[in-house]
Amino acid sequence: NTVMTQSPTSMFISVGDRVTMNCKASQNVGTNVDWYQQKTGQSPKLLIYGASNRYTGVPDRFTGSGSGTDFTLTISNMQAEDLAVYYCLQYNYNPFTFGSGTKLEIK
Amino acid sequence: AVQLVESGGGLVQPKESLKISCAASGFTFSNAAMYWVRQAPGKGLEWVARIRTKPNNYATYYADSVKGRFTISRDDSKSMVYLQMDNLKTEDTAMYYCTAARRDWGQGVMVTVSS
């Protein structure tokens, strides 16, 4: 199965920071990667699909990039409402697999 | 607006069965691949199962952890997707989310497996 390794596990950030988190696939998944945001007590929300396509209504401070095995989610100008856990998902191979998540916390 | 409403969760004993459901509305259900994703308490997301559309022969796929025990199905006439869970284990305890094409997600239904 394809393992998605996310890093870092957690980040302490300040409002206004530029935040970068990573996801590394154990094999080539092309650009078949989603990024999700999950706030405490809520269901996940799709942010990015196809590695770099922003989903409807997602603010443009969220940017996804990468292909092959290395993927990045960047939040420019971090807002308090962006505090959440972020997950990557590969959907190139069955079974689909999630990364273990990156938790953003206030510094 | 898209709505996905899960139901049927609850407390069951190990080795028992349970069937959870997801009612969809607000989009063309028959055109959407449907998924179940779960999250154990305090843990990350785990993809569970997927069912494709009629043109794709309703093909189904499962995580290794549930293969042979869980069955995903759909009823396009009712805009419903189901997850039949047999031989449940304590490690199946989780919030189960239904998602349409990975875009829209329900609020989840809790399944607890405990003696």
Tab-separated table of C-alpha atoms in Angstrom:
chain	number	residue	atom	x	y	z
A	1	ASN	CA	0.000	0.000	0.000
A	2	THR	CA	1.066	3.599	-0.579
A	3	VAL	CA	2.277	5.256	2.613
A	4	MET	CA	1.817	9.014	2.908
A	5	THR	CA	4.306	10.526	5.359
A	6	GLN	CA	3.321	13.977	6.596
A	7	SER	CA	5.664	16.434	8.264
A	8	PRO	CA	5.868	18.080	10.638
A	9	THR	CA	3.461	16.429	13.072
A	10	SER	CA	2.678	19.801	14.625
A	11	MET	CA	3.614	23.429	14.183
A	12	PHE	CA	3.381	26.405	16.521
A	13	ILE	CA	2.558	29.452	14.474
A	14	SER	CA	1.508	33.076	14.791
A	15	VAL	CA	-1.228	34.899	12.910
A	16	GLY	CA	0.273	36.348	9.753
A	17	ASP	CA	2.924	33.635	9.390
A	18	ARG	CA	3.594	31.748	6.189
A	19	VAL	CA	3.090	28.041	6.896
A	20	THR	CA	4.432	25.142	4.863
A	21	MET	CA	3.686	21.473	5.464
A	22	ASN	CA	4.721	18.434	3.495
A	23	CYS	CA	3.503	15.043	2.388
A	24	LYS	CA	5.756	12.375	0.896
A	25	ALA	CA	4.361	9.339	-0.936
A	26	SER	CA	6.115	5.976	-0.824
A	27	GLN	CA	5.629	5.652	-4.585
A	28	ASN	CA	4.768	7.886	-7.525
A	29	VAL	CA	1.155	9.036	-7.235
A	30	GLY	CA	1.266	11.604	-10.035
A	31	THR	CA	-0.826	14.588	-8.966
A	32	ASN	CA	-3.572	12.469	-7.391
A	33	VAL	CA	-3.396	14.107	-3.976
A	34	ASP	CA	-6.013	15.980	-1.952
A	35	TRP	CA	-5.498	18.207	1.079
A	36	TYR	CA	-8.140	18.435	3.820
A	37	GLN	CA	-8.656	20.722	6.787
A	38	GLN	CA	-10.295	19.408	9.947
A	39	LYS	CA	-11.166	21.725	12.808
A	40	THR	CA	-11.885	20.340	16.264
A	41	GLY	CA	-15.277	18.657	16.423
A	42	GLN	CA	-15.967	19.098	12.704
A	43	SER	CA	-15.861	16.884	9.657
A	44	PRO	CA	-12.987	17.309	7.198
A	45	LYS	CA	-13.231	19.897	4.441
A	46	LEU	CA	-11.584	19.579	1.023
A	47	LEU	CA	-9.078	22.367	0.343
A	48	ILE	CA	-7.011	21.166	-2.620
A	49	TYR	CA	-7.533	18.409	-5.185
A	50	GLY	CA	-5.258	17.196	-7.956
A	51	ALA	CA	-2.305	18.434	-5.883
A	52	SER	CA	-2.742	22.087	-6.833
A	53	ASN	CA	-6.390	22.878	-7.578
A	54	ARG	CA	-8.165	24.983	-5.001
A	55	TYR	CA	-11.685	23.703	-4.237
A	56	THR	CA	-14.691	26.020	-4.550
A	57	GLY	CA	-14.758	28.702	-1.892
A	58	VAL	CA	-11.274	28.009	-0.507
A	59	PRO	CA	-9.353	31.243	0.167
A	60	ASP	CA	-6.424	31.901	-2.135
A	61	ARG	CA	-4.005	31.958	0.798
A	62	PHE	CA	-4.097	28.131	0.530
A	63	THR	CA	-1.796	26.768	-2.191
A	64	GLY	CA	-0.949	23.181	-3.056
A	65	SER	CA	2.024	22.055	-5.115
A	66	GLY	CA	4.006	18.981	-6.051
A	67	SER	CA	3.881	15.851	-8.143
A	68	GLY	CA	5.259	12.354	-8.068
A	69	THR	CA	6.181	11.696	-4.449
A	70	ASP	CA	6.554	15.139	-2.855
A	71	PHE	CA	3.685	17.489	-2.079
A	72	THR	CA	3.347	20.757	-0.180
A	73	LEU	CA	0.482	22.764	1.284
A	74	THR	CA	1.273	26.415	1.945
A	75	ILE	CA	-0.832	28.883	3.898
A	76	SER	CA	0.293	32.439	3.295
A	77	ASN	CA	-0.718	34.988	5.901
A	78	MET	CA	-2.039	32.481	8.469
A	79	GLN	CA	-5.378	33.414	10.063
A	80	ALA	CA	-6.727	32.333	13.458
A	81	GLU	CA	-9.546	30.484	11.687
A	82	ASP	CA	-6.937	28.274	9.979
A	83	LEU	CA	-6.043	26.524	13.234
A	84	ALA	CA	-6.812	22.892	12.450
A	85	VAL	CA	-5.301	19.549	11.524
A	86	TYR	CA	-4.403	19.162	7.858
A	87	TYR	CA	-4.347	15.811	6.067
A	88	CYS	CA	-3.135	14.705	2.660
A	89	LEU	CA	-4.760	11.825	0.764
A	90	GLN	CA	-3.462	9.913	-2.236
A	91	TYR	CA	-6.077	8.534	-4.609
A	92	ASN	CA	-3.822	7.141	-7.300
A	93	TYR	CA	-3.751	3.610	-5.928
A	94	ASN	CA	-6.277	1.410	-4.145
A	95	PRO	CA	-6.524	1.436	-1.223
A	96	PHE	CA	-6.497	5.225	-0.936
A	97	THR	CA	-4.372	6.370	1.999
A	98	PHE	CA	-4.213	9.420	4.259
A	99	GLY	CA	-1.202	10.979	5.868
A	100	SER	CA	-1.144	11.151	9.660
A	101	GLY	CA	-1.845	14.869	9.784
A	102	THR	CA	-0.162	18.151	10.659
A	103	LYS	CA	-1.639	20.065	13.602
A	104	LEU	CA	-1.348	23.844	13.637
A	105	GLU	CA	-1.281	25.445	17.089
A	106	ILE	CA	-0.886	29.004	18.276
A	107	LYS	CA	2.585	29.994	19.464
B	1	ALA	CA	-27.057	22.676	-1.132
B	2	VAL	CA	-25.329	19.328	-0.843
B	3	GLN	CA	-26.368	17.331	2.223
B	4	LEU	CA	-25.014	14.031	3.472
B	5	VAL	CA	-26.668	12.629	6.587
B	6	GLU	CA	-25.309	9.486	8.213
B	7	SER	CA	-27.390	7.289	10.497
B	8	GLY	CA	-27.480	3.899	12.150
B	9	GLY	CA	-24.529	4.118	14.480
B	10	GLY	CA	-24.478	2.883	18.048
B	11	LEU	CA	-22.955	0.509	20.570
B	12	VAL	CA	-22.431	-3.109	19.563
B	13	GLN	CA	-20.473	-6.019	20.983
B	14	PRO	CA	-17.427	-7.558	19.314
B	15	LYS	CA	-18.261	-10.008	16.497
B	16	GLU	CA	-21.682	-8.421	15.991
B	17	SER	CA	-22.892	-6.665	12.842
B	18	LEU	CA	-24.141	-3.168	12.118
B	19	LYS	CA	-25.290	-1.358	8.985
B	20	ILE	CA	-24.852	2.391	8.698
B	21	SER	CA	-26.479	4.563	6.077
B	22	CYS	CA	-25.905	7.885	4.364
B	23	ALA	CA	-28.721	9.872	2.763
B	24	ALA	CA	-27.573	12.251	0.020
B	25	SER	CA	-29.280	15.241	-1.532
B	26	GLY	CA	-28.476	18.383	-3.473
B	27	PHE	CA	-26.476	16.781	-6.284
B	28	THR	CA	-26.770	14.069	-8.941
B	29	PHE	CA	-26.073	11.120	-6.695
B	30	SER	CA	-25.815	8.559	-9.486
B	31	ASN	CA	-22.857	10.456	-10.995
B	32	ALA	CA	-20.769	10.478	-7.807
B	33	ALA	CA	-18.334	7.947	-6.426
B	34	MET	CA	-19.133	7.504	-2.747
B	35	TYR	CA	-16.765	6.816	0.106
B	36	TRP	CA	-16.685	5.942	3.787
B	37	VAL	CA	-13.864	7.357	5.908
B	38	ARG	CA	-13.461	6.753	9.643
B	39	GLN	CA	-11.677	8.392	12.548
B	40	ALA	CA	-10.983	6.609	15.816
B	41	PRO	CA	-11.229	8.817	18.914
B	42	GLY	CA	-8.248	11.184	19.035
B	43	LYS	CA	-6.705	9.680	15.897
B	44	GLY	CA	-6.305	10.573	12.230
B	45	LEU	CA	-8.435	9.830	9.206
B	46	GLU	CA	-8.595	6.333	7.713
B	47	TRP	CA	-10.078	5.650	4.278
B	48	VAL	CA	-12.431	2.644	4.565
B	49	ALA	CA	-14.321	1.950	1.334
B	50	ARG	CA	-15.286	3.307	-2.060
B	51	ILE	CA	-18.024	2.500	-4.548
B	52	ARG	CA	-17.964	3.770	-8.088
B	53	THR	CA	-20.877	4.622	-10.379
B	54	LYS	CA	-23.032	2.466	-12.647
B	55	PRO	CA	-20.899	3.137	-15.786
B	56	ASN	CA	-17.983	1.791	-13.725
B	57	ASN	CA	-19.999	-1.309	-12.766
B	58	TYR	CA	-20.395	-0.143	-9.166
B	59	ALA	CA	-16.837	-1.346	-8.510
B	60	THR	CA	-15.921	-1.478	-4.828
B	61	TYR	CA	-12.621	-1.108	-2.993
B	62	TYR	CA	-11.699	-1.559	0.674
B	63	ALA	CA	-8.943	-0.820	3.154
B	64	ASP	CA	-7.010	-3.928	4.142
B	65	SER	CA	-8.216	-3.528	7.730
B	66	VAL	CA	-11.863	-4.085	6.746
B	67	LYS	CA	-11.636	-6.259	3.631
B	68	GLY	CA	-13.812	-9.350	3.961
B	69	ARG	CA	-15.780	-7.870	6.884
B	70	PHE	CA	-17.301	-4.657	5.497
B	71	THR	CA	-19.458	-4.221	2.393
B	72	ILE	CA	-20.249	-0.889	0.759
B	73	SER	CA	-23.358	-0.601	-1.410
B	74	ARG	CA	-25.532	2.088	-2.938
B	75	ASP	CA	-29.115	2.606	-4.073
B	76	ASP	CA	-29.165	5.289	-6.760
B	77	SER	CA	-32.983	5.329	-6.768
B	78	LYS	CA	-32.944	6.444	-3.123
B	79	SER	CA	-29.675	8.442	-3.172
B	80	MET	CA	-28.374	6.259	-0.370
B	81	VAL	CA	-25.043	4.628	0.378
B	82	TYR	CA	-24.576	1.938	3.006
B	83	LEU	CA	-21.802	0.249	4.938
B	84	GLN	CA	-22.555	-3.242	6.206
B	85	MET	CA	-20.074	-4.052	8.964
B	86	ASP	CA	-19.766	-7.681	10.061
B	87	ASN	CA	-17.562	-9.375	12.642
B	88	LEU	CA	-16.899	-6.019	14.286
B	89	LYS	CA	-13.771	-5.553	16.373
B	90	THR	CA	-12.997	-3.085	19.148
B	91	GLU	CA	-10.565	-1.350	16.785
B	92	ASP	CA	-13.487	-0.492	14.476
B	93	THR	CA	-14.685	2.009	17.083
B	94	ALA	CA	-14.719	5.343	15.260
B	95	MET	CA	-16.691	8.197	13.794
B	96	TYR	CA	-17.721	7.111	10.293
B	97	TYR	CA	-18.020	9.812	7.626
B	98	CYS	CA	-19.760	9.519	4.277
B	99	THR	CA	-18.268	11.590	1.464
B	100	ALA	CA	-19.407	12.266	-2.075
B	101	ALA	CA	-16.550	12.287	-4.578
B	102	ARG	CA	-14.295	13.354	-1.686
B	103	ARG	CA	-15.757	16.876	-2.065
B	104	ASP	CA	-18.646	16.998	0.368
B	105	TRP	CA	-18.738	15.292	3.755
B	106	GLY	CA	-21.413	14.401	6.246
B	107	GLN	CA	-21.225	15.130	9.969
B	108	GLY	CA	-20.463	11.515	10.769
B	109	VAL	CA	-22.013	8.725	12.817
B	110	MET	CA	-20.375	7.131	15.840
B	111	VAL	CA	-19.868	3.374	16.001
B	112	THR	CA	-18.658	1.909	19.293
B	113	VAL	CA	-17.621	-1.727	19.546
B	114	SER	CA	-17.272	-2.816	23.150
B	115	SER	CA	-18.247	-5.639	25.438
